[in-house]
Amino acid sequence: MDVVFPLYTSGFLDSTTNLWLALLIGIMFGFILERAGFSTSAHIAPLFYFRSTLVPKVMVAAITTTATLIFLGVVFGYIDFNNIFIPSTYVWAYLVGGLIFGVGMVMSGWCPGTAVTGVATAKIDAIFFLLGLMFGMFIYFYLYDAYEALREFANSANLGKFTINKLFNTPDLRVAYIATLVMSFGLLAFMIVMKKIADKKGDE
Amino acid sequence: MKKYINPIGAGVILGIALFISFIIAGQGMGASGAFARATAQIAYTIDPDFANNAYAGKYLKSGNALINWTVIEVIGIFIGGFISALIAKRIKPEITRAPNYSKTKRLIFAFLGGVLVAIGTRLARGCTSGQALDGAAAMSVGAWIFMLAAFGAGFLVAFLFKNQWKGFK
């Protein structure tokens, strides 16, 4: 039997249908983000002060659910893992990019996806965030074009499609799956403990 | 106003939606890429020379940068968010901030934060959705490098922006 999933990258879906389905997938995504309370920065920013565990709870539940389903799909031979898109791991660019991103996120109270639902619920700060986001994209395009050093840095230390099992020099996806669960629940436990400590300290 | 749903339940449903995205399109849900493409398209419309830009050029090579999976998916995010908020009666123009915080300062920080987030996403090839959530769900090391760096930086500098959010729970 042929492995049929993912449908599009395995050649079972034409690109027009795939684009229409993108709209439906986006609608699901936006609906859930709004339901969970991500359409206001008031629910996102407290994360950085250990005042709320909403963001880590949603993220960890989502990551572990998807990872479990993908892992089972691959193990039982329904999903071709090679056809799943995973961005290549560029160690230094991801580290520095993450640091800049984190500062921007606590400064603005938004990230790109949540800000789209923020605009959908008429949050003015979300509109300003997205304008800043596009301005920032333009700055990056300009700098990337102008400076060879940036191009070199952004593309250095490329490990390719680097799943966690490769860190342990094994092709066994079970290692990646277990590590994903440990990291995810570890992150959630950390956030819950930090919130307990912050609660004890009282309001600042 | 309706209440929000349980975070764990929301996360599990989000995870199922993400899985559906992976098994249909072969990729997870993204957001920042759509704004990178929109910016490239606008710049190109103003100045066609922009097609030669070392970064944005790749978006413009195949014609319109906006005919793309993530761009269409982000239009979906807007529609989905709007439908949910409409049903829950949560659509209300406001500037989210601490009660006595300056509106102007809040909007400046929202804009500048957006600029930083954009630069972060270009270096990291994605944001909280396309890199952290999708990558971690696909068991990638890079997603964790990005996520831990982003959270770490956020925790470190959070005190600078505390007054924006004072009084929020």
Short mmCIF file of C-alpha atoms in Angstrom, two decimals:
data_model
loop_
_atom_site.label_atom_id
_atom_site.label_comp_id
_atom_site.label_asym_id
_atom_site.label_seq_id
_atom_site.Cartn_x
_atom_site.Cartn_y
_atom_site.Cartn_z
CA MET A 1 0.00 0.00 0.00
CA ASP A 2 1.19 3.48 -0.81
CA VAL A 3 1.66 5.93 2.01
CA VAL A 4 -0.98 8.57 1.28
CA PHE A 5 -0.32 11.24 3.93
CA PRO A 6 0.44 14.11 3.75
CA LEU A 7 -2.00 14.27 0.84
CA TYR A 8 -0.54 17.27 -0.98
CA THR A 9 3.19 16.56 -0.71
CA SER A 10 2.58 12.87 -1.53
CA GLY A 11 0.86 13.93 -4.76
CA PHE A 12 -2.76 13.03 -3.93
CA LEU A 13 -4.06 16.59 -3.96
CA ASP A 14 -3.77 19.30 -6.61
CA SER A 15 -2.44 22.70 -5.59
CA THR A 16 -5.73 24.59 -6.10
CA THR A 17 -7.60 22.27 -3.73
CA ASN A 18 -4.70 22.53 -1.30
CA LEU A 19 -5.04 26.33 -1.32
CA TRP A 20 -8.79 26.15 -0.66
CA LEU A 21 -8.15 23.79 2.22
CA ALA A 22 -5.59 26.30 3.55
CA LEU A 23 -8.48 28.72 3.99
CA LEU A 24 -10.47 26.14 6.00
CA ILE A 25 -7.44 25.20 8.11
CA GLY A 26 -6.84 28.91 8.81
CA ILE A 27 -10.48 29.37 9.84
CA MET A 28 -10.15 26.49 12.33
CA PHE A 29 -6.89 27.97 13.63
CA GLY A 30 -8.31 31.48 14.06
CA PHE A 31 -11.50 30.18 15.66
CA ILE A 32 -9.58 28.15 18.24
CA LEU A 33 -7.11 30.98 18.99
CA GLU A 34 -10.01 33.35 19.65
CA ARG A 35 -11.91 30.76 21.75
CA ALA A 36 -8.82 30.18 23.88
CA GLY A 37 -8.56 33.92 24.61
CA PHE A 38 -5.55 34.72 22.42
CA SER A 39 -7.29 37.64 20.71
CA THR A 40 -6.18 40.05 23.42
CA SER A 41 -2.67 40.91 24.59
CA ALA A 42 -4.12 41.02 28.12
CA HIS A 43 -4.09 37.21 28.07
CA ILE A 44 -0.65 36.84 26.47
CA ALA A 45 1.57 39.40 28.23
CA PRO A 46 0.97 38.00 31.80
CA LEU A 47 2.86 34.90 30.63
CA PHE A 48 6.12 36.84 30.94
CA TYR A 49 5.39 37.78 34.57
CA PHE A 50 4.37 34.24 35.58
CA ARG A 51 0.87 35.59 36.20
CA SER A 52 -0.87 33.21 33.83
CA THR A 53 -0.30 29.68 32.52
CA LEU A 54 -2.77 30.04 29.64
CA VAL A 55 -0.19 30.25 26.83
CA PRO A 56 2.01 27.30 27.97
CA LYS A 57 -1.09 25.16 28.66
CA VAL A 58 -2.51 25.68 25.16
CA MET A 59 0.88 25.32 23.48
CA VAL A 60 1.96 22.21 25.37
CA ALA A 61 -1.42 20.50 24.90
CA ALA A 62 -1.26 21.29 21.16
CA ILE A 63 2.38 20.23 20.68
CA THR A 64 1.95 16.91 22.51
CA THR A 65 -1.36 16.13 20.76
CA THR A 66 0.05 16.77 17.28
CA ALA A 67 3.36 15.02 18.02
CA THR A 68 1.46 11.95 19.30
CA LEU A 69 -0.78 11.79 16.22
CA ILE A 70 2.15 12.29 13.81
CA PHE A 71 4.25 9.72 15.68
CA LEU A 72 1.46 7.11 15.58
CA GLY A 73 0.77 7.89 11.92
CA VAL A 74 4.42 7.33 11.04
CA VAL A 75 4.75 4.18 13.17
CA PHE A 76 1.65 2.60 11.61
CA GLY A 77 2.79 3.56 8.13
CA TYR A 78 0.09 6.08 7.17
CA ILE A 79 2.32 9.16 7.16
CA ASP A 80 5.52 9.66 5.19
CA PHE A 81 7.62 11.71 7.63
CA ASN A 82 9.94 12.79 4.78
CA ASN A 83 7.02 14.68 3.22
CA ILE A 84 6.30 16.67 6.38
CA PHE A 85 7.84 20.13 6.14
CA ILE A 86 10.14 20.98 9.03
CA PRO A 87 12.21 24.18 8.78
CA SER A 88 15.96 23.50 8.73
CA THR A 89 17.67 24.16 12.04
CA TYR A 90 20.04 27.17 11.80
CA VAL A 91 21.45 27.17 15.31
CA TRP A 92 22.75 30.73 15.74
CA ALA A 93 20.11 32.48 13.67
CA TYR A 94 17.38 30.69 15.64
CA LEU A 95 18.97 31.60 18.96
CA VAL A 96 19.41 35.29 18.10
CA GLY A 97 16.09 35.40 16.23
CA GLY A 98 14.37 33.91 19.28
CA LEU A 99 15.93 36.47 21.62
CA ILE A 100 14.84 39.41 19.42
CA PHE A 101 11.41 37.85 18.98
CA GLY A 102 10.95 37.42 22.75
CA VAL A 103 11.77 41.08 23.43
CA GLY A 104 9.35 42.16 20.70
CA MET A 105 6.64 39.90 22.05
CA VAL A 106 6.74 41.20 25.63
CA MET A 107 7.03 44.79 24.34
CA SER A 108 3.98 44.45 22.10
CA GLY A 109 1.96 41.74 23.83
CA TRP A 110 1.40 40.05 20.48
CA CYS A 111 2.80 37.53 18.09
CA PRO A 112 1.87 37.43 14.38
CA GLY A 113 -0.89 34.77 14.61
CA THR A 114 -2.61 36.08 17.71
CA ALA A 115 -2.47 39.65 16.35
CA VAL A 116 -4.54 38.58 13.32
CA THR A 117 -7.34 37.47 15.68
CA GLY A 118 -6.70 40.68 17.64
CA VAL A 119 -7.45 42.72 14.51
CA ALA A 120 -10.53 40.55 13.90
CA THR A 121 -11.83 41.64 17.33
CA ALA A 122 -10.96 45.32 16.66
CA LYS A 123 -7.92 45.70 18.94
CA ILE A 124 -6.14 48.90 17.87
CA ASP A 125 -2.82 47.75 19.39
CA ALA A 126 -2.95 44.64 17.20
CA ILE A 127 -3.25 46.84 14.09
CA PHE A 128 -0.18 48.85 15.17
CA PHE A 129 1.67 45.62 15.87
CA LEU A 130 0.99 44.29 12.36
CA LEU A 131 2.04 47.61 10.80
CA GLY A 132 5.26 47.39 12.80
CA LEU A 133 5.63 43.78 11.71
CA MET A 134 5.49 44.74 8.04
CA PHE A 135 7.85 47.66 8.57
CA GLY A 136 10.24 45.26 10.32
CA MET A 137 10.03 42.85 7.39
CA PHE A 138 11.00 45.68 5.07
CA ILE A 139 13.97 46.62 7.27
CA TYR A 140 15.12 42.99 7.24
CA PHE A 141 14.80 42.72 3.45
CA TYR A 142 16.89 45.87 3.11
CA LEU A 143 19.58 44.78 5.58
CA TYR A 144 19.73 41.25 4.15
CA ASP A 145 20.26 42.65 0.67
CA ALA A 146 22.81 45.25 1.79
CA TYR A 147 25.00 43.28 4.19
CA GLU A 148 26.83 40.10 3.30
CA ALA A 149 27.58 39.59 7.02
CA LEU A 150 23.87 39.25 7.78
CA ARG A 151 23.36 36.79 4.92
CA GLU A 152 26.26 34.71 6.20
CA PHE A 153 25.05 34.78 9.79
CA ALA A 154 21.45 33.94 8.89
CA ASN A 155 22.54 30.88 6.92
CA SER A 156 25.35 29.63 9.17
CA ALA A 157 25.31 26.41 11.25
CA ASN A 158 22.60 24.79 9.13
CA LEU A 159 21.81 21.33 10.49
CA GLY A 160 19.07 20.69 7.92
CA LYS A 161 15.86 18.92 8.94
CA PHE A 162 17.05 18.15 12.44
CA THR A 163 14.65 16.17 14.62
CA ILE A 164 15.59 15.55 18.25
CA ASN A 165 16.62 11.91 17.69
CA LYS A 166 19.50 13.15 15.50
CA LEU A 167 20.90 14.92 18.55
CA PHE A 168 21.41 11.41 19.99
CA ASN A 169 22.77 10.02 16.69
CA THR A 170 19.89 7.64 16.10
CA PRO A 171 17.27 7.41 13.33
CA ASP A 172 14.76 6.16 15.92
CA LEU A 173 11.84 8.60 15.97
CA ARG A 174 10.72 7.22 19.35
CA VAL A 175 13.63 9.11 20.93
CA ALA A 176 12.41 12.38 19.37
CA TYR A 177 8.85 11.68 20.49
CA ILE A 178 9.76 10.93 24.12
CA ALA A 179 12.10 13.96 24.23
CA THR A 180 9.26 16.14 22.90
CA LEU A 181 6.95 14.95 25.69
CA VAL A 182 9.65 15.50 28.34
CA MET A 183 10.49 19.03 27.06
CA SER A 184 6.82 20.01 26.72
CA PHE A 185 5.65 18.79 30.12
CA GLY A 186 8.88 20.08 31.68
CA LEU A 187 8.16 23.56 30.29
CA LEU A 188 4.57 23.42 31.56
CA ALA A 189 5.67 22.22 35.02
CA PHE A 190 8.23 25.05 35.17
CA MET A 191 5.57 27.63 34.30
CA ILE A 192 3.10 26.24 36.87
CA VAL A 193 5.74 26.28 39.64
CA MET A 194 6.85 29.82 38.71
CA LYS A 195 3.25 31.01 38.83
CA LYS A 196 2.81 29.47 42.30
CA ILE A 197 5.92 31.34 43.46
CA ALA A 198 4.72 34.59 41.87
CA ASP A 199 1.28 34.14 43.46
CA LYS A 200 2.89 33.70 46.89
CA LYS A 201 4.90 36.88 46.46
CA GLY A 202 1.62 38.65 45.86
CA ASP A 203 0.74 41.51 43.58
CA GLU A 204 3.55 43.82 42.54
CA MET B 1 -19.65 38.05 26.69
CA LYS B 2 -19.13 34.32 26.56
CA LYS B 3 -16.46 32.64 28.64
CA TYR B 4 -13.29 31.34 27.04
CA ILE B 5 -12.85 27.60 26.77
CA ASN B 6 -10.59 25.48 28.96
CA PRO B 7 -6.92 25.96 27.92
CA ILE B 8 -6.04 22.25 27.84
CA GLY B 9 -9.17 21.50 25.78
CA ALA B 10 -8.32 24.39 23.43
CA GLY B 11 -4.79 23.06 23.10
CA VAL B 12 -5.94 19.53 22.25
CA ILE B 13 -8.34 20.85 19.59
CA LEU B 14 -5.58 23.12 18.27
CA GLY B 15 -3.30 20.08 18.15
CA ILE B 16 -5.86 18.12 16.13
CA ALA B 17 -6.25 21.07 13.73
CA LEU B 18 -2.47 21.26 13.38
CA PHE B 19 -2.33 17.53 12.69
CA ILE B 20 -4.98 17.94 9.98
CA SER B 21 -2.86 20.70 8.45
CA PHE B 22 0.20 18.43 8.47
CA ILE B 23 -1.54 15.44 6.89
CA ILE B 24 -3.30 17.50 4.22
CA ALA B 25 -0.73 20.11 3.19
CA GLY B 26 2.42 18.52 4.61
CA GLN B 27 3.09 21.70 6.60
CA GLY B 28 1.88 23.25 9.81
CA MET B 29 0.02 26.49 10.30
CA GLY B 30 2.02 29.69 10.00
CA ALA B 31 1.56 33.44 10.28
CA SER B 32 4.71 35.54 9.92
CA GLY B 33 5.48 34.30 6.40
CA ALA B 34 2.24 35.84 5.14
CA PHE B 35 3.29 39.29 6.36
CA ALA B 36 6.76 38.89 4.88
CA ARG B 37 5.12 38.09 1.53
CA ALA B 38 2.61 40.95 1.80
CA THR B 39 5.47 43.37 2.53
CA ALA B 40 7.44 42.05 -0.45
CA GLN B 41 4.42 42.41 -2.74
CA ILE B 42 3.74 45.99 -1.60
CA ALA B 43 7.40 46.97 -2.00
CA TYR B 44 7.43 45.39 -5.47
CA THR B 45 4.29 47.29 -6.51
CA ILE B 46 5.92 50.57 -5.51
CA ASP B 47 9.33 49.70 -6.97
CA PRO B 48 9.62 46.75 -9.42
CA ASP B 49 13.38 46.69 -8.80
CA PHE B 50 12.51 45.04 -5.51
CA ALA B 51 12.27 41.76 -7.42
CA ASN B 52 16.09 41.72 -7.24
CA ASN B 53 16.16 41.98 -3.45
CA ALA B 54 18.33 39.18 -2.04
CA TYR B 55 15.62 38.11 0.44
CA ALA B 56 12.25 39.17 -0.96
CA GLY B 57 13.17 38.21 -4.50
CA LYS B 58 12.41 34.54 -3.85
CA TYR B 59 8.80 35.45 -2.97
CA LEU B 60 8.37 37.43 -6.19
CA LYS B 61 10.00 34.97 -8.59
CA SER B 62 6.86 32.97 -9.29
CA GLY B 63 4.65 36.01 -9.91
CA ASN B 64 2.34 37.24 -7.17
CA ALA B 65 3.84 36.68 -3.69
CA LEU B 66 0.35 36.46 -2.24
CA ILE B 67 -0.71 33.29 -4.07
CA ASN B 68 0.64 31.09 -1.34
CA TRP B 69 -0.61 28.52 1.20
CA THR B 70 0.33 30.51 4.32
CA VAL B 71 -1.11 33.79 2.98
CA ILE B 72 -4.47 32.12 2.34
CA GLU B 73 -4.35 30.33 5.66
CA VAL B 74 -3.77 33.68 7.44
CA ILE B 75 -6.86 35.11 5.72
CA GLY B 76 -8.61 32.08 7.24
CA ILE B 77 -7.24 32.94 10.71
CA PHE B 78 -8.83 36.37 10.39
CA ILE B 79 -12.18 34.91 9.30
CA GLY B 80 -12.13 32.21 12.00
CA GLY B 81 -11.20 34.69 14.71
CA PHE B 82 -13.93 37.05 13.54
CA ILE B 83 -16.62 34.32 13.52
CA SER B 84 -15.65 33.16 17.02
CA ALA B 85 -15.58 36.70 18.42
CA LEU B 86 -18.89 37.53 16.72
CA ILE B 87 -20.63 34.52 18.28
CA ALA B 88 -19.11 35.30 21.68
CA LYS B 89 -19.88 39.06 21.34
CA ARG B 90 -16.25 40.00 21.88
CA ILE B 91 -15.75 42.50 19.05
CA LYS B 92 -15.01 45.83 20.68
CA PRO B 93 -12.59 48.54 19.52
CA GLU B 94 -10.03 49.06 22.26
CA ILE B 95 -6.36 49.58 23.02
CA THR B 96 -5.41 46.78 25.40
CA ARG B 97 -3.38 48.30 28.25
CA ALA B 98 -3.29 48.86 32.00
CA PRO B 99 -6.10 51.23 33.08
CA ASN B 100 -4.06 54.45 33.40
CA TYR B 101 -1.34 53.69 30.86
CA SER B 102 -0.75 56.20 28.05
CA LYS B 103 -2.49 55.14 24.81
CA THR B 104 0.22 56.71 22.66
CA LYS B 105 3.01 54.90 24.49
CA ARG B 106 1.11 51.63 24.25
CA LEU B 107 0.69 51.97 20.47
CA ILE B 108 4.36 52.93 20.02
CA PHE B 109 5.42 49.82 21.94
CA ALA B 110 3.00 47.68 19.91
CA PHE B 111 4.55 49.03 16.69
CA LEU B 112 8.20 48.73 17.81
CA GLY B 113 7.52 45.27 19.21
CA GLY B 114 6.18 44.35 15.79
CA VAL B 115 9.40 45.55 14.15
CA LEU B 116 11.51 43.36 16.48
CA VAL B 117 9.19 40.37 16.05
CA ALA B 118 9.52 40.68 12.26
CA ILE B 119 13.33 40.64 12.38
CA GLY B 120 13.22 37.71 14.83
CA THR B 121 10.95 35.71 12.53
CA ARG B 122 13.17 36.23 9.48
CA LEU B 123 16.24 34.99 11.34
CA ALA B 124 14.28 32.09 12.86
CA ARG B 125 12.29 31.21 9.70
CA GLY B 126 8.99 31.49 11.52
CA CYS B 127 7.15 32.66 14.60
CA THR B 128 5.25 31.16 17.51
CA SER B 129 3.09 29.25 15.01
CA GLY B 130 5.25 28.33 12.04
CA GLN B 131 8.42 27.72 14.04
CA ALA B 132 7.67 27.05 17.74
CA LEU B 133 4.35 25.21 17.50
CA ASP B 134 4.82 23.41 14.17
CA GLY B 135 8.49 22.65 14.71
CA ALA B 136 8.05 21.33 18.25
CA ALA B 137 5.07 19.22 17.14
CA ALA B 138 7.23 17.80 14.34
CA MET B 139 9.91 17.07 16.97
CA SER B 140 12.50 19.51 15.58
CA VAL B 141 15.46 20.77 17.65
CA GLY B 142 15.33 24.23 16.07
CA ALA B 143 11.84 24.92 17.41
CA TRP B 144 13.10 24.45 20.96
CA ILE B 145 16.15 26.66 20.40
CA PHE B 146 13.80 29.38 19.16
CA MET B 147 11.12 28.86 21.82
CA LEU B 148 13.47 28.77 24.81
CA ALA B 149 15.39 31.82 23.51
CA ALA B 150 12.14 33.75 22.96
CA PHE B 151 10.66 32.90 26.37
CA GLY B 152 14.02 33.48 28.07
CA ALA B 153 14.45 36.93 26.52
CA GLY B 154 10.83 37.76 27.34
CA PHE B 155 11.29 36.88 31.01
CA LEU B 156 14.55 38.86 31.20
CA VAL B 157 13.25 42.15 29.82
CA ALA B 158 9.63 41.86 31.03
CA PHE B 159 10.25 44.28 33.93
CA LEU B 160 10.83 47.11 31.41
CA PHE B 161 7.25 46.85 30.14
CA LYS B 162 5.47 46.03 33.38
CA ASN B 163 3.49 49.26 33.55
CA GLN B 164 1.74 48.47 30.27
CA TRP B 165 0.06 45.45 31.85
CA LYS B 166 -0.25 46.37 35.53
CA GLY B 167 -3.51 45.13 36.93
CA PHE B 168 -4.00 42.36 34.36
CA LYS B 169 -4.49 38.85 35.58
#
